[in-house]
Amino acid sequence: EAGVTQSPTHLIKTRGQQATLRCSPISGHTSVYWYQQALGLGLQFLLWYDEGEERNRGNFPPRFSGRQFPNYSSELNVNALELEDSALYLCASSLDLGTANQPQHFGDGTRLSIL
Amino acid sequence: DQQVKQNSPSLSVQEGRISILNCDYTNSMFDYFLWYKKYPAEGPTFLISISSIKDKNEDGRFTVFLNKSAKHLSLHIVPSQPGDSAVYFCAASGYTGGFKTIFGAGTRLFVKA
């Protein structure tokens, strides 16, 4: 069974640009989560998508947005990039919550560097 | 708003001894708790979980204890092995203004051979 895959592995941008990060969940998983891990910090919850809809978002500005496609893959878009957006962005997937309390399975992340 | 806290940034343990990693949470709405392990350049890997209706869950060398009254959970690894050296994240899930999972900042475990 293929795990969660994220692309690209590394992304270098400059301030003010826009970044798009992609995630493919484990087959059969309908929920996709995005987290930001800045240097020295834990995982900060960004967004949760399920069945194509945004279900919840963390305490991040609106320039962080995303979507989930019919095949359950997901994109995270970050507009007007700032230096402090430099971080590891992790995507996770899980079975839908109708099956209750499912652990999330993570990809290896996209390292976003803002110059 | 640190709802999940791991107060020890690092822990060093001798091989064969017990490793105890601690985690505190503040929100009583959390009803599911998880531990993840993370190696460098890899995503976190699910290790073990516990529901709020239990106080202990065991899986091989790993045991998680939950003390709801103290809002505290711990992960015991015994015996510790050098391959256990990694960052361990505690996480709590529940409906707190919408369903979410909140992660602690992590504890880096060093197991010395």
JSON list of C-alpha atoms in Angstrom, two decimals:
[
{"chain": "A", "resi": 1, "resn": "GLU", "atom": "CA", "xyz": [0.00, 0.00, 0.00]},
{"chain": "A", "resi": 2, "resn": "ALA", "atom": "CA", "xyz": [1.47, 3.33, -1.05]},
{"chain": "A", "resi": 3, "resn": "GLY", "atom": "CA", "xyz": [1.75, 5.89, 1.70]},
{"chain": "A", "resi": 4, "resn": "VAL", "atom": "CA", "xyz": [0.96, 9.58, 1.63]},
{"chain": "A", "resi": 5, "resn": "THR", "atom": "CA", "xyz": [2.99, 11.28, -1.07]},
{"chain": "A", "resi": 6, "resn": "GLN", "atom": "CA", "xyz": [3.88, 14.95, -1.18]},
{"chain": "A", "resi": 7, "resn": "SER", "atom": "CA", "xyz": [5.44, 17.04, -3.92]},
{"chain": "A", "resi": 8, "resn": "PRO", "atom": "CA", "xyz": [7.71, 18.77, -4.37]},
{"chain": "A", "resi": 9, "resn": "THR", "atom": "CA", "xyz": [10.21, 17.67, -1.73]},
{"chain": "A", "resi": 10, "resn": "HIS", "atom": "CA", "xyz": [11.79, 21.10, -1.64]},
{"chain": "A", "resi": 11, "resn": "LEU", "atom": "CA", "xyz": [10.52, 24.45, -2.87]},
{"chain": "A", "resi": 12, "resn": "ILE", "atom": "CA", "xyz": [12.40, 27.72, -2.93]},
{"chain": "A", "resi": 13, "resn": "LYS", "atom": "CA", "xyz": [10.51, 30.96, -3.38]},
{"chain": "A", "resi": 14, "resn": "THR", "atom": "CA", "xyz": [11.03, 34.65, -2.78]},
{"chain": "A", "resi": 15, "resn": "ARG", "atom": "CA", "xyz": [8.95, 37.02, -0.71]},
{"chain": "A", "resi": 16, "resn": "GLY", "atom": "CA", "xyz": [5.64, 37.95, -2.29]},
{"chain": "A", "resi": 17, "resn": "GLN", "atom": "CA", "xyz": [5.47, 34.90, -4.55]},
{"chain": "A", "resi": 18, "resn": "GLN", "atom": "CA", "xyz": [2.90, 32.15, -4.39]},
{"chain": "A", "resi": 19, "resn": "ALA", "atom": "CA", "xyz": [3.54, 28.49, -3.57]},
{"chain": "A", "resi": 20, "resn": "THR", "atom": "CA", "xyz": [1.53, 25.39, -4.35]},
{"chain": "A", "resi": 21, "resn": "LEU", "atom": "CA", "xyz": [2.13, 22.15, -2.46]},
{"chain": "A", "resi": 22, "resn": "ARG", "atom": "CA", "xyz": [0.51, 18.86, -3.39]},
{"chain": "A", "resi": 23, "resn": "CYS", "atom": "CA", "xyz": [-0.54, 15.78, -1.49]},
{"chain": "A", "resi": 24, "resn": "SER", "atom": "CA", "xyz": [-1.89, 12.37, -2.45]},
{"chain": "A", "resi": 25, "resn": "PRO", "atom": "CA", "xyz": [-3.51, 10.46, 0.41]},
{"chain": "A", "resi": 26, "resn": "ILE", "atom": "CA", "xyz": [-3.42, 6.75, 1.07]},
{"chain": "A", "resi": 27, "resn": "SER", "atom": "CA", "xyz": [-5.91, 4.94, -1.14]},
{"chain": "A", "resi": 28, "resn": "GLY", "atom": "CA", "xyz": [-9.28, 4.79, 0.63]},
{"chain": "A", "resi": 29, "resn": "HIS", "atom": "CA", "xyz": [-8.58, 7.75, 2.88]},
{"chain": "A", "resi": 30, "resn": "THR", "atom": "CA", "xyz": [-10.98, 10.65, 2.40]},
{"chain": "A", "resi": 31, "resn": "SER", "atom": "CA", "xyz": [-9.64, 13.09, 4.98]},
{"chain": "A", "resi": 32, "resn": "VAL", "atom": "CA", "xyz": [-6.55, 15.18, 4.30]},
{"chain": "A", "resi": 33, "resn": "TYR", "atom": "CA", "xyz": [-4.84, 17.41, 6.85]},
{"chain": "A", "resi": 34, "resn": "TRP", "atom": "CA", "xyz": [-2.15, 20.03, 6.43]},
{"chain": "A", "resi": 35, "resn": "TYR", "atom": "CA", "xyz": [0.33, 21.04, 9.12]},
{"chain": "A", "resi": 36, "resn": "GLN", "atom": "CA", "xyz": [3.16, 23.54, 9.33]},
{"chain": "A", "resi": 37, "resn": "GLN", "atom": "CA", "xyz": [6.30, 22.69, 11.27]},
{"chain": "A", "resi": 38, "resn": "ALA", "atom": "CA", "xyz": [8.53, 25.70, 11.64]},
{"chain": "A", "resi": 39, "resn": "LEU", "atom": "CA", "xyz": [12.09, 25.21, 12.87]},
{"chain": "A", "resi": 40, "resn": "GLY", "atom": "CA", "xyz": [12.15, 24.13, 16.50]},
{"chain": "A", "resi": 41, "resn": "LEU", "atom": "CA", "xyz": [8.38, 24.07, 16.81]},
{"chain": "A", "resi": 42, "resn": "GLY", "atom": "CA", "xyz": [5.77, 21.36, 16.84]},
{"chain": "A", "resi": 43, "resn": "LEU", "atom": "CA", "xyz": [3.17, 20.67, 14.19]},
{"chain": "A", "resi": 44, "resn": "GLN", "atom": "CA", "xyz": [0.72, 23.53, 13.79]},
{"chain": "A", "resi": 45, "resn": "PHE", "atom": "CA", "xyz": [-2.65, 22.53, 12.34]},
{"chain": "A", "resi": 46, "resn": "LEU", "atom": "CA", "xyz": [-3.45, 24.38, 9.12]},
{"chain": "A", "resi": 47, "resn": "LEU", "atom": "CA", "xyz": [-6.38, 22.81, 7.31]},
{"chain": "A", "resi": 48, "resn": "TRP", "atom": "CA", "xyz": [-8.59, 19.73, 7.22]},
{"chain": "A", "resi": 49, "resn": "TYR", "atom": "CA", "xyz": [-10.42, 18.59, 4.10]},
{"chain": "A", "resi": 50, "resn": "ASP", "atom": "CA", "xyz": [-12.91, 15.77, 3.87]},
{"chain": "A", "resi": 51, "resn": "GLU", "atom": "CA", "xyz": [-15.02, 14.75, 0.89]},
{"chain": "A", "resi": 52, "resn": "GLY", "atom": "CA", "xyz": [-13.90, 17.81, -1.01]},
{"chain": "A", "resi": 53, "resn": "GLU", "atom": "CA", "xyz": [-14.88, 20.33, 1.62]},
{"chain": "A", "resi": 54, "resn": "GLU", "atom": "CA", "xyz": [-12.88, 22.36, 4.12]},
{"chain": "A", "resi": 55, "resn": "ARG", "atom": "CA", "xyz": [-13.98, 21.09, 7.53]},
{"chain": "A", "resi": 56, "resn": "ASN", "atom": "CA", "xyz": [-11.76, 23.14, 9.79]},
{"chain": "A", "resi": 57, "resn": "ARG", "atom": "CA", "xyz": [-8.81, 25.48, 9.71]},
{"chain": "A", "resi": 58, "resn": "GLY", "atom": "CA", "xyz": [-6.19, 26.49, 12.21]},
{"chain": "A", "resi": 59, "resn": "ASN", "atom": "CA", "xyz": [-5.12, 29.93, 13.30]},
{"chain": "A", "resi": 60, "resn": "PHE", "atom": "CA", "xyz": [-3.49, 30.99, 10.03]},
{"chain": "A", "resi": 61, "resn": "PRO", "atom": "CA", "xyz": [-4.22, 34.00, 7.78]},
{"chain": "A", "resi": 62, "resn": "PRO", "atom": "CA", "xyz": [-6.46, 33.64, 4.72]},
{"chain": "A", "resi": 63, "resn": "ARG", "atom": "CA", "xyz": [-3.46, 33.65, 2.38]},
{"chain": "A", "resi": 64, "resn": "PHE", "atom": "CA", "xyz": [-3.12, 30.00, 3.40]},
{"chain": "A", "resi": 65, "resn": "SER", "atom": "CA", "xyz": [-5.77, 28.13, 1.45]},
{"chain": "A", "resi": 66, "resn": "GLY", "atom": "CA", "xyz": [-6.27, 24.86, -0.29]},
{"chain": "A", "resi": 67, "resn": "ARG", "atom": "CA", "xyz": [-8.65, 22.45, -1.86]},
{"chain": "A", "resi": 68, "resn": "GLN", "atom": "CA", "xyz": [-9.39, 18.78, -2.16]},
{"chain": "A", "resi": 69, "resn": "PHE", "atom": "CA", "xyz": [-10.07, 17.17, -5.50]},
{"chain": "A", "resi": 70, "resn": "PRO", "atom": "CA", "xyz": [-12.61, 14.43, -6.35]},
{"chain": "A", "resi": 71, "resn": "ASN", "atom": "CA", "xyz": [-9.83, 11.83, -6.12]},
{"chain": "A", "resi": 72, "resn": "TYR", "atom": "CA", "xyz": [-9.15, 13.10, -2.55]},
{"chain": "A", "resi": 73, "resn": "SER", "atom": "CA", "xyz": [-5.75, 14.54, -3.40]},
{"chain": "A", "resi": 74, "resn": "SER", "atom": "CA", "xyz": [-5.17, 18.02, -2.08]},
{"chain": "A", "resi": 75, "resn": "GLU", "atom": "CA", "xyz": [-3.32, 21.26, -2.74]},
{"chain": "A", "resi": 76, "resn": "LEU", "atom": "CA", "xyz": [-2.10, 23.81, -0.25]},
{"chain": "A", "resi": 77, "resn": "ASN", "atom": "CA", "xyz": [-1.65, 27.32, -1.63]},
{"chain": "A", "resi": 78, "resn": "VAL", "atom": "CA", "xyz": [0.25, 30.03, 0.15]},
{"chain": "A", "resi": 79, "resn": "ASN", "atom": "CA", "xyz": [-0.04, 33.51, -1.34]},
{"chain": "A", "resi": 80, "resn": "ALA", "atom": "CA", "xyz": [2.08, 36.61, -0.74]},
{"chain": "A", "resi": 81, "resn": "LEU", "atom": "CA", "xyz": [4.86, 34.53, 0.82]},
{"chain": "A", "resi": 82, "resn": "GLU", "atom": "CA", "xyz": [6.64, 35.93, 3.85]},
{"chain": "A", "resi": 83, "resn": "LEU", "atom": "CA", "xyz": [9.99, 34.95, 5.33]},
{"chain": "A", "resi": 84, "resn": "GLU", "atom": "CA", "xyz": [8.29, 33.34, 8.33]},
{"chain": "A", "resi": 85, "resn": "ASP", "atom": "CA", "xyz": [6.46, 30.94, 6.02]},
{"chain": "A", "resi": 86, "resn": "SER", "atom": "CA", "xyz": [9.70, 29.00, 5.70]},
{"chain": "A", "resi": 87, "resn": "ALA", "atom": "CA", "xyz": [8.89, 25.63, 7.24]},
{"chain": "A", "resi": 88, "resn": "LEU", "atom": "CA", "xyz": [8.24, 21.98, 6.64]},
{"chain": "A", "resi": 89, "resn": "TYR", "atom": "CA", "xyz": [4.68, 21.46, 5.44]},
{"chain": "A", "resi": 90, "resn": "LEU", "atom": "CA", "xyz": [3.28, 18.07, 6.27]},
{"chain": "A", "resi": 91, "resn": "CYS", "atom": "CA", "xyz": [0.24, 16.43, 4.79]},
{"chain": "A", "resi": 92, "resn": "ALA", "atom": "CA", "xyz": [-1.59, 13.58, 6.50]},
{"chain": "A", "resi": 93, "resn": "SER", "atom": "CA", "xyz": [-4.56, 11.44, 5.59]},
{"chain": "A", "resi": 94, "resn": "SER", "atom": "CA", "xyz": [-6.99, 9.27, 7.50]},
{"chain": "A", "resi": 95, "resn": "LEU", "atom": "CA", "xyz": [-10.13, 7.29, 7.04]},
{"chain": "A", "resi": 96, "resn": "ASP", "atom": "CA", "xyz": [-13.24, 9.41, 7.42]},
{"chain": "A", "resi": 97, "resn": "LEU", "atom": "CA", "xyz": [-14.27, 10.21, 10.96]},
{"chain": "A", "resi": 98, "resn": "GLY", "atom": "CA", "xyz": [-17.45, 8.20, 10.62]},
{"chain": "A", "resi": 99, "resn": "THR", "atom": "CA", "xyz": [-15.24, 5.29, 11.60]},
{"chain": "A", "resi": 100, "resn": "ALA", "atom": "CA", "xyz": [-14.20, 7.32, 14.67]},
{"chain": "A", "resi": 101, "resn": "ASN", "atom": "CA", "xyz": [-10.81, 8.27, 16.05]},
{"chain": "A", "resi": 102, "resn": "GLN", "atom": "CA", "xyz": [-8.54, 7.34, 13.20]},
{"chain": "A", "resi": 103, "resn": "PRO", "atom": "CA", "xyz": [-4.80, 7.98, 13.40]},
{"chain": "A", "resi": 104, "resn": "GLN", "atom": "CA", "xyz": [-3.36, 10.20, 10.72]},
{"chain": "A", "resi": 105, "resn": "HIS", "atom": "CA", "xyz": [-0.71, 8.91, 8.35]},
{"chain": "A", "resi": 106, "resn": "PHE", "atom": "CA", "xyz": [1.86, 11.45, 7.27]},
{"chain": "A", "resi": 107, "resn": "GLY", "atom": "CA", "xyz": [3.87, 12.11, 4.15]},
{"chain": "A", "resi": 108, "resn": "ASP", "atom": "CA", "xyz": [7.51, 13.16, 4.34]},
{"chain": "A", "resi": 109, "resn": "GLY", "atom": "CA", "xyz": [6.68, 16.81, 3.82]},
{"chain": "A", "resi": 110, "resn": "THR", "atom": "CA", "xyz": [7.60, 19.69, 1.53]},
{"chain": "A", "resi": 111, "resn": "ARG", "atom": "CA", "xyz": [10.41, 21.94, 2.74]},
{"chain": "A", "resi": 112, "resn": "LEU", "atom": "CA", "xyz": [9.45, 25.49, 1.73]},
{"chain": "A", "resi": 113, "resn": "SER", "atom": "CA", "xyz": [12.23, 28.05, 1.87]},
{"chain": "A", "resi": 114, "resn": "ILE", "atom": "CA", "xyz": [11.56, 31.75, 1.38]},
{"chain": "A", "resi": 115, "resn": "LEU", "atom": "CA", "xyz": [14.52, 33.88, 0.33]},
{"chain": "B", "resi": 1, "resn": "ASP", "atom": "CA", "xyz": [-2.62, 28.74, 23.09]},
{"chain": "B", "resi": 2, "resn": "GLN", "atom": "CA", "xyz": [-0.65, 25.60, 23.90]},
{"chain": "B", "resi": 3, "resn": "GLN", "atom": "CA", "xyz": [-3.35, 23.05, 24.56]},
{"chain": "B", "resi": 4, "resn": "VAL", "atom": "CA", "xyz": [-0.86, 20.17, 24.39]},
{"chain": "B", "resi": 5, "resn": "LYS", "atom": "CA", "xyz": [2.49, 20.55, 26.10]},
{"chain": "B", "resi": 6, "resn": "GLN", "atom": "CA", "xyz": [5.61, 18.44, 26.09]},
{"chain": "B", "resi": 7, "resn": "ASN", "atom": "CA", "xyz": [7.79, 20.21, 28.61]},
{"chain": "B", "resi": 8, "resn": "SER", "atom": "CA", "xyz": [10.96, 18.21, 28.04]},
{"chain": "B", "resi": 9, "resn": "PRO", "atom": "CA", "xyz": [12.64, 19.17, 24.75]},
{"chain": "B", "resi": 10, "resn": "SER", "atom": "CA", "xyz": [15.02, 16.23, 25.04]},
{"chain": "B", "resi": 11, "resn": "LEU", "atom": "CA", "xyz": [15.65, 13.04, 26.99]},
{"chain": "B", "resi": 12, "resn": "SER", "atom": "CA", "xyz": [18.71, 10.81, 27.10]},
{"chain": "B", "resi": 13, "resn": "VAL", "atom": "CA", "xyz": [18.46, 7.17, 28.17]},
{"chain": "B", "resi": 14, "resn": "GLN", "atom": "CA", "xyz": [20.83, 4.23, 28.27]},
{"chain": "B", "resi": 15, "resn": "GLU", "atom": "CA", "xyz": [20.06, 1.28, 26.00]},
{"chain": "B", "resi": 16, "resn": "GLY", "atom": "CA", "xyz": [17.99, -1.35, 27.80]},
{"chain": "B", "resi": 17, "resn": "ARG", "atom": "CA", "xyz": [16.55, 1.09, 30.32]},
{"chain": "B", "resi": 18, "resn": "ILE", "atom": "CA", "xyz": [13.07, 2.60, 30.36]},
{"chain": "B", "resi": 19, "resn": "SER", "atom": "CA", "xyz": [12.25, 5.81, 28.49]},
{"chain": "B", "resi": 20, "resn": "ILE", "atom": "CA", "xyz": [9.37, 7.87, 29.84]},
{"chain": "B", "resi": 21, "resn": "LEU", "atom": "CA", "xyz": [8.03, 10.72, 27.74]},
{"chain": "B", "resi": 22, "resn": "ASN", "atom": "CA", "xyz": [5.43, 13.02, 29.23]},
{"chain": "B", "resi": 23, "resn": "CYS", "atom": "CA", "xyz": [2.63, 15.14, 27.85]},
{"chain": "B", "resi": 24, "resn": "ASP", "atom": "CA", "xyz": [0.07, 17.45, 29.44]},
{"chain": "B", "resi": 25, "resn": "TYR", "atom": "CA", "xyz": [-3.11, 18.83, 27.94]},
{"chain": "B", "resi": 26, "resn": "THR", "atom": "CA", "xyz": [-5.50, 21.53, 29.03]},
{"chain": "B", "resi": 27, "resn": "ASN", "atom": "CA", "xyz": [-8.75, 20.89, 27.18]},
{"chain": "B", "resi": 28, "resn": "SER", "atom": "CA", "xyz": [-11.08, 18.28, 28.71]},
{"chain": "B", "resi": 29, "resn": "MET", "atom": "CA", "xyz": [-12.89, 17.96, 25.35]},
{"chain": "B", "resi": 30, "resn": "PHE", "atom": "CA", "xyz": [-10.02, 15.86, 23.98]},
{"chain": "B", "resi": 31, "resn": "ASP", "atom": "CA", "xyz": [-11.07, 12.23, 23.88]},
{"chain": "B", "resi": 32, "resn": "TYR", "atom": "CA", "xyz": [-8.35, 10.51, 21.86]},
{"chain": "B", "resi": 33, "resn": "PHE", "atom": "CA", "xyz": [-4.63, 10.71, 22.38]},
{"chain": "B", "resi": 34, "resn": "LEU", "atom": "CA", "xyz": [-1.81, 9.59, 20.12]},
{"chain": "B", "resi": 35, "resn": "TRP", "atom": "CA", "xyz": [1.95, 9.32, 20.05]},
{"chain": "B", "resi": 36, "resn": "TYR", "atom": "CA", "xyz": [3.95, 9.74, 16.86]},
{"chain": "B", "resi": 37, "resn": "LYS", "atom": "CA", "xyz": [7.64, 9.14, 16.20]},
{"chain": "B", "resi": 38, "resn": "LYS", "atom": "CA", "xyz": [9.60, 11.22, 13.71]},
{"chain": "B", "resi": 39, "resn": "TYR", "atom": "CA", "xyz": [13.00, 10.53, 12.20]},
{"chain": "B", "resi": 40, "resn": "PRO", "atom": "CA", "xyz": [14.92, 13.30, 10.38]},
{"chain": "B", "resi": 41, "resn": "ALA", "atom": "CA", "xyz": [13.76, 13.94, 6.82]},
{"chain": "B", "resi": 42, "resn": "GLU", "atom": "CA", "xyz": [10.68, 11.73, 7.30]},
{"chain": "B", "resi": 43, "resn": "GLY", "atom": "CA", "xyz": [7.10, 12.45, 8.25]},
{"chain": "B", "resi": 44, "resn": "PRO", "atom": "CA", "xyz": [5.77, 11.45, 11.68]},
{"chain": "B", "resi": 45, "resn": "THR", "atom": "CA", "xyz": [4.79, 7.80, 12.06]},
{"chain": "B", "resi": 46, "resn": "PHE", "atom": "CA", "xyz": [1.86, 6.74, 14.20]},
{"chain": "B", "resi": 47, "resn": "LEU", "atom": "CA", "xyz": [3.05, 4.75, 17.21]},
{"chain": "B", "resi": 48, "resn": "ILE", "atom": "CA", "xyz": [0.25, 4.13, 19.67]},
{"chain": "B", "resi": 49, "resn": "SER", "atom": "CA", "xyz": [-3.02, 5.68, 20.80]},
{"chain": "B", "resi": 50, "resn": "ILE", "atom": "CA", "xyz": [-5.43, 5.63, 23.70]},
{"chain": "B", "resi": 51, "resn": "SER", "atom": "CA", "xyz": [-9.08, 6.53, 24.06]},
{"chain": "B", "resi": 52, "resn": "SER", "atom": "CA", "xyz": [-10.21, 8.65, 26.99]},
{"chain": "B", "resi": 53, "resn": "ILE", "atom": "CA", "xyz": [-12.27, 5.73, 28.29]},
{"chain": "B", "resi": 54, "resn": "LYS", "atom": "CA", "xyz": [-9.07, 3.80, 29.02]},
{"chain": "B", "resi": 55, "resn": "ASP", "atom": "CA", "xyz": [-6.12, 4.49, 31.28]},
{"chain": "B", "resi": 56, "resn": "LYS", "atom": "CA", "xyz": [-3.57, 2.19, 29.67]},
{"chain": "B", "resi": 57, "resn": "ASN", "atom": "CA", "xyz": [-2.78, 0.76, 26.26]},
{"chain": "B", "resi": 58, "resn": "GLU", "atom": "CA", "xyz": [0.12, -1.53, 25.52]},
{"chain": "B", "resi": 59, "resn": "ASP", "atom": "CA", "xyz": [1.73, -2.55, 22.24]},
{"chain": "B", "resi": 60, "resn": "GLY", "atom": "CA", "xyz": [4.94, -4.51, 22.54]},
{"chain": "B", "resi": 61, "resn": "ARG", "atom": "CA", "xyz": [7.63, -2.33, 24.08]},
{"chain": "B", "resi": 62, "resn": "PHE", "atom": "CA", "xyz": [5.38, 0.73, 24.06]},
{"chain": "B", "resi": 63, "resn": "THR", "atom": "CA", "xyz": [2.78, 1.55, 26.71]},
{"chain": "B", "resi": 64, "resn": "VAL", "atom": "CA", "xyz": [0.74, 4.72, 26.97]},
{"chain": "B", "resi": 65, "resn": "PHE", "atom": "CA", "xyz": [-0.80, 5.77, 30.28]},
{"chain": "B", "resi": 66, "resn": "LEU", "atom": "CA", "xyz": [-3.60, 8.31, 30.59]},
{"chain": "B", "resi": 67, "resn": "ASN", "atom": "CA", "xyz": [-4.49, 10.17, 33.79]},
{"chain": "B", "resi": 68, "resn": "LYS", "atom": "CA", "xyz": [-7.61, 12.14, 32.94]},
{"chain": "B", "resi": 69, "resn": "SER", "atom": "CA", "xyz": [-7.92, 13.86, 36.28]},
{"chain": "B", "resi": 70, "resn": "ALA", "atom": "CA", "xyz": [-4.41, 15.25, 35.91]},
{"chain": "B", "resi": 71, "resn": "LYS", "atom": "CA", "xyz": [-4.81, 15.77, 32.15]},
{"chain": "B", "resi": 72, "resn": "HIS", "atom": "CA", "xyz": [-1.55, 13.93, 31.70]},
{"chain": "B", "resi": 73, "resn": "LEU", "atom": "CA", "xyz": [-0.35, 11.12, 29.51]},
{"chain": "B", "resi": 74, "resn": "SER", "atom": "CA", "xyz": [2.96, 9.36, 29.23]},
{"chain": "B", "resi": 75, "resn": "LEU", "atom": "CA", "xyz": [4.67, 6.99, 26.84]},
{"chain": "B", "resi": 76, "resn": "HIS", "atom": "CA", "xyz": [6.87, 4.26, 28.28]},
{"chain": "B", "resi": 77, "resn": "ILE", "atom": "CA", "xyz": [9.38, 2.46, 26.10]},
{"chain": "B", "resi": 78, "resn": "VAL", "atom": "CA", "xyz": [10.98, -0.58, 27.64]},
{"chain": "B", "resi": 79, "resn": "PRO", "atom": "CA", "xyz": [13.58, -1.74, 26.93]},
{"chain": "B", "resi": 80, "resn": "SER", "atom": "CA", "xyz": [14.85, 1.28, 25.01]},
{"chain": "B", "resi": 81, "resn": "GLN", "atom": "CA", "xyz": [16.86, 0.60, 21.86]},
{"chain": "B", "resi": 82, "resn": "PRO", "atom": "CA", "xyz": [19.20, 2.87, 19.87]},
{"chain": "B", "resi": 83, "resn": "GLY", "atom": "CA", "xyz": [16.71, 2.73, 16.97]},
{"chain": "B", "resi": 84, "resn": "ASP", "atom": "CA", "xyz": [14.17, 4.45, 19.21]},
{"chain": "B", "resi": 85, "resn": "SER", "atom": "CA", "xyz": [16.21, 7.65, 18.99]},
{"chain": "B", "resi": 86, "resn": "ALA", "atom": "CA", "xyz": [13.83, 10.10, 17.33]},
{"chain": "B", "resi": 87, "resn": "VAL", "atom": "CA", "xyz": [11.51, 12.99, 18.08]},
{"chain": "B", "resi": 88, "resn": "TYR", "atom": "CA", "xyz": [8.28, 11.90, 19.77]},
{"chain": "B", "resi": 89, "resn": "PHE", "atom": "CA", "xyz": [5.13, 13.97, 19.38]},
{"chain": "B", "resi": 90, "resn": "CYS", "atom": "CA", "xyz": [2.12, 13.72, 21.64]},
{"chain": "B", "resi": 91, "resn": "ALA", "atom": "CA", "xyz": [-1.23, 14.60, 20.05]},
{"chain": "B", "resi": 92, "resn": "ALA", "atom": "CA", "xyz": [-4.77, 15.05, 21.31]},
{"chain": "B", "resi": 93, "resn": "SER", "atom": "CA", "xyz": [-7.95, 14.91, 19.25]},
{"chain": "B", "resi": 94, "resn": "GLY", "atom": "CA", "xyz": [-11.48, 16.03, 19.92]},
{"chain": "B", "resi": 95, "resn": "TYR", "atom": "CA", "xyz": [-14.23, 18.43, 19.04]},
{"chain": "B", "resi": 96, "resn": "THR", "atom": "CA", "xyz": [-12.93, 21.76, 20.27]},
{"chain": "B", "resi": 97, "resn": "GLY", "atom": "CA", "xyz": [-14.51, 24.37, 18.06]},
{"chain": "B", "resi": 98, "resn": "GLY", "atom": "CA", "xyz": [-14.63, 21.82, 15.27]},
{"chain": "B", "resi": 99, "resn": "PHE", "atom": "CA", "xyz": [-12.76, 18.55, 15.18]},
{"chain": "B", "resi": 100, "resn": "LYS", "atom": "CA", "xyz": [-9.02, 18.97, 15.34]},
{"chain": "B", "resi": 101, "resn": "THR", "atom": "CA", "xyz": [-5.84, 17.25, 16.39]},
{"chain": "B", "resi": 102, "resn": "ILE", "atom": "CA", "xyz": [-3.39, 19.33, 18.40]},
{"chain": "B", "resi": 103, "resn": "PHE", "atom": "CA", "xyz": [0.25, 18.31, 18.57]},
{"chain": "B", "resi": 104, "resn": "GLY", "atom": "CA", "xyz": [2.82, 19.01, 21.23]},
{"chain": "B", "resi": 105, "resn": "ALA", "atom": "CA", "xyz": [6.20, 20.49, 20.38]},
{"chain": "B", "resi": 106, "resn": "GLY", "atom": "CA", "xyz": [7.93, 17.12, 20.60]},
{"chain": "B", "resi": 107, "resn": "THR", "atom": "CA", "xyz": [10.60, 15.51, 22.77]},
{"chain": "B", "resi": 108, "resn": "ARG", "atom": "CA", "xyz": [13.86, 14.36, 21.24]},
{"chain": "B", "resi": 109, "resn": "LEU", "atom": "CA", "xyz": [14.85, 10.98, 22.65]},
{"chain": "B", "resi": 110, "resn": "PHE", "atom": "CA", "xyz": [18.49, 9.84, 22.58]},
{"chain": "B", "resi": 111, "resn": "VAL", "atom": "CA", "xyz": [19.10, 6.19, 23.38]},
{"chain": "B", "resi": 112, "resn": "LYS", "atom": "CA", "xyz": [22.79, 5.57, 24.05]},
{"chain": "B", "resi": 113, "resn": "ALA", "atom": "CA", "xyz": [24.31, 2.22, 23.23]}
]
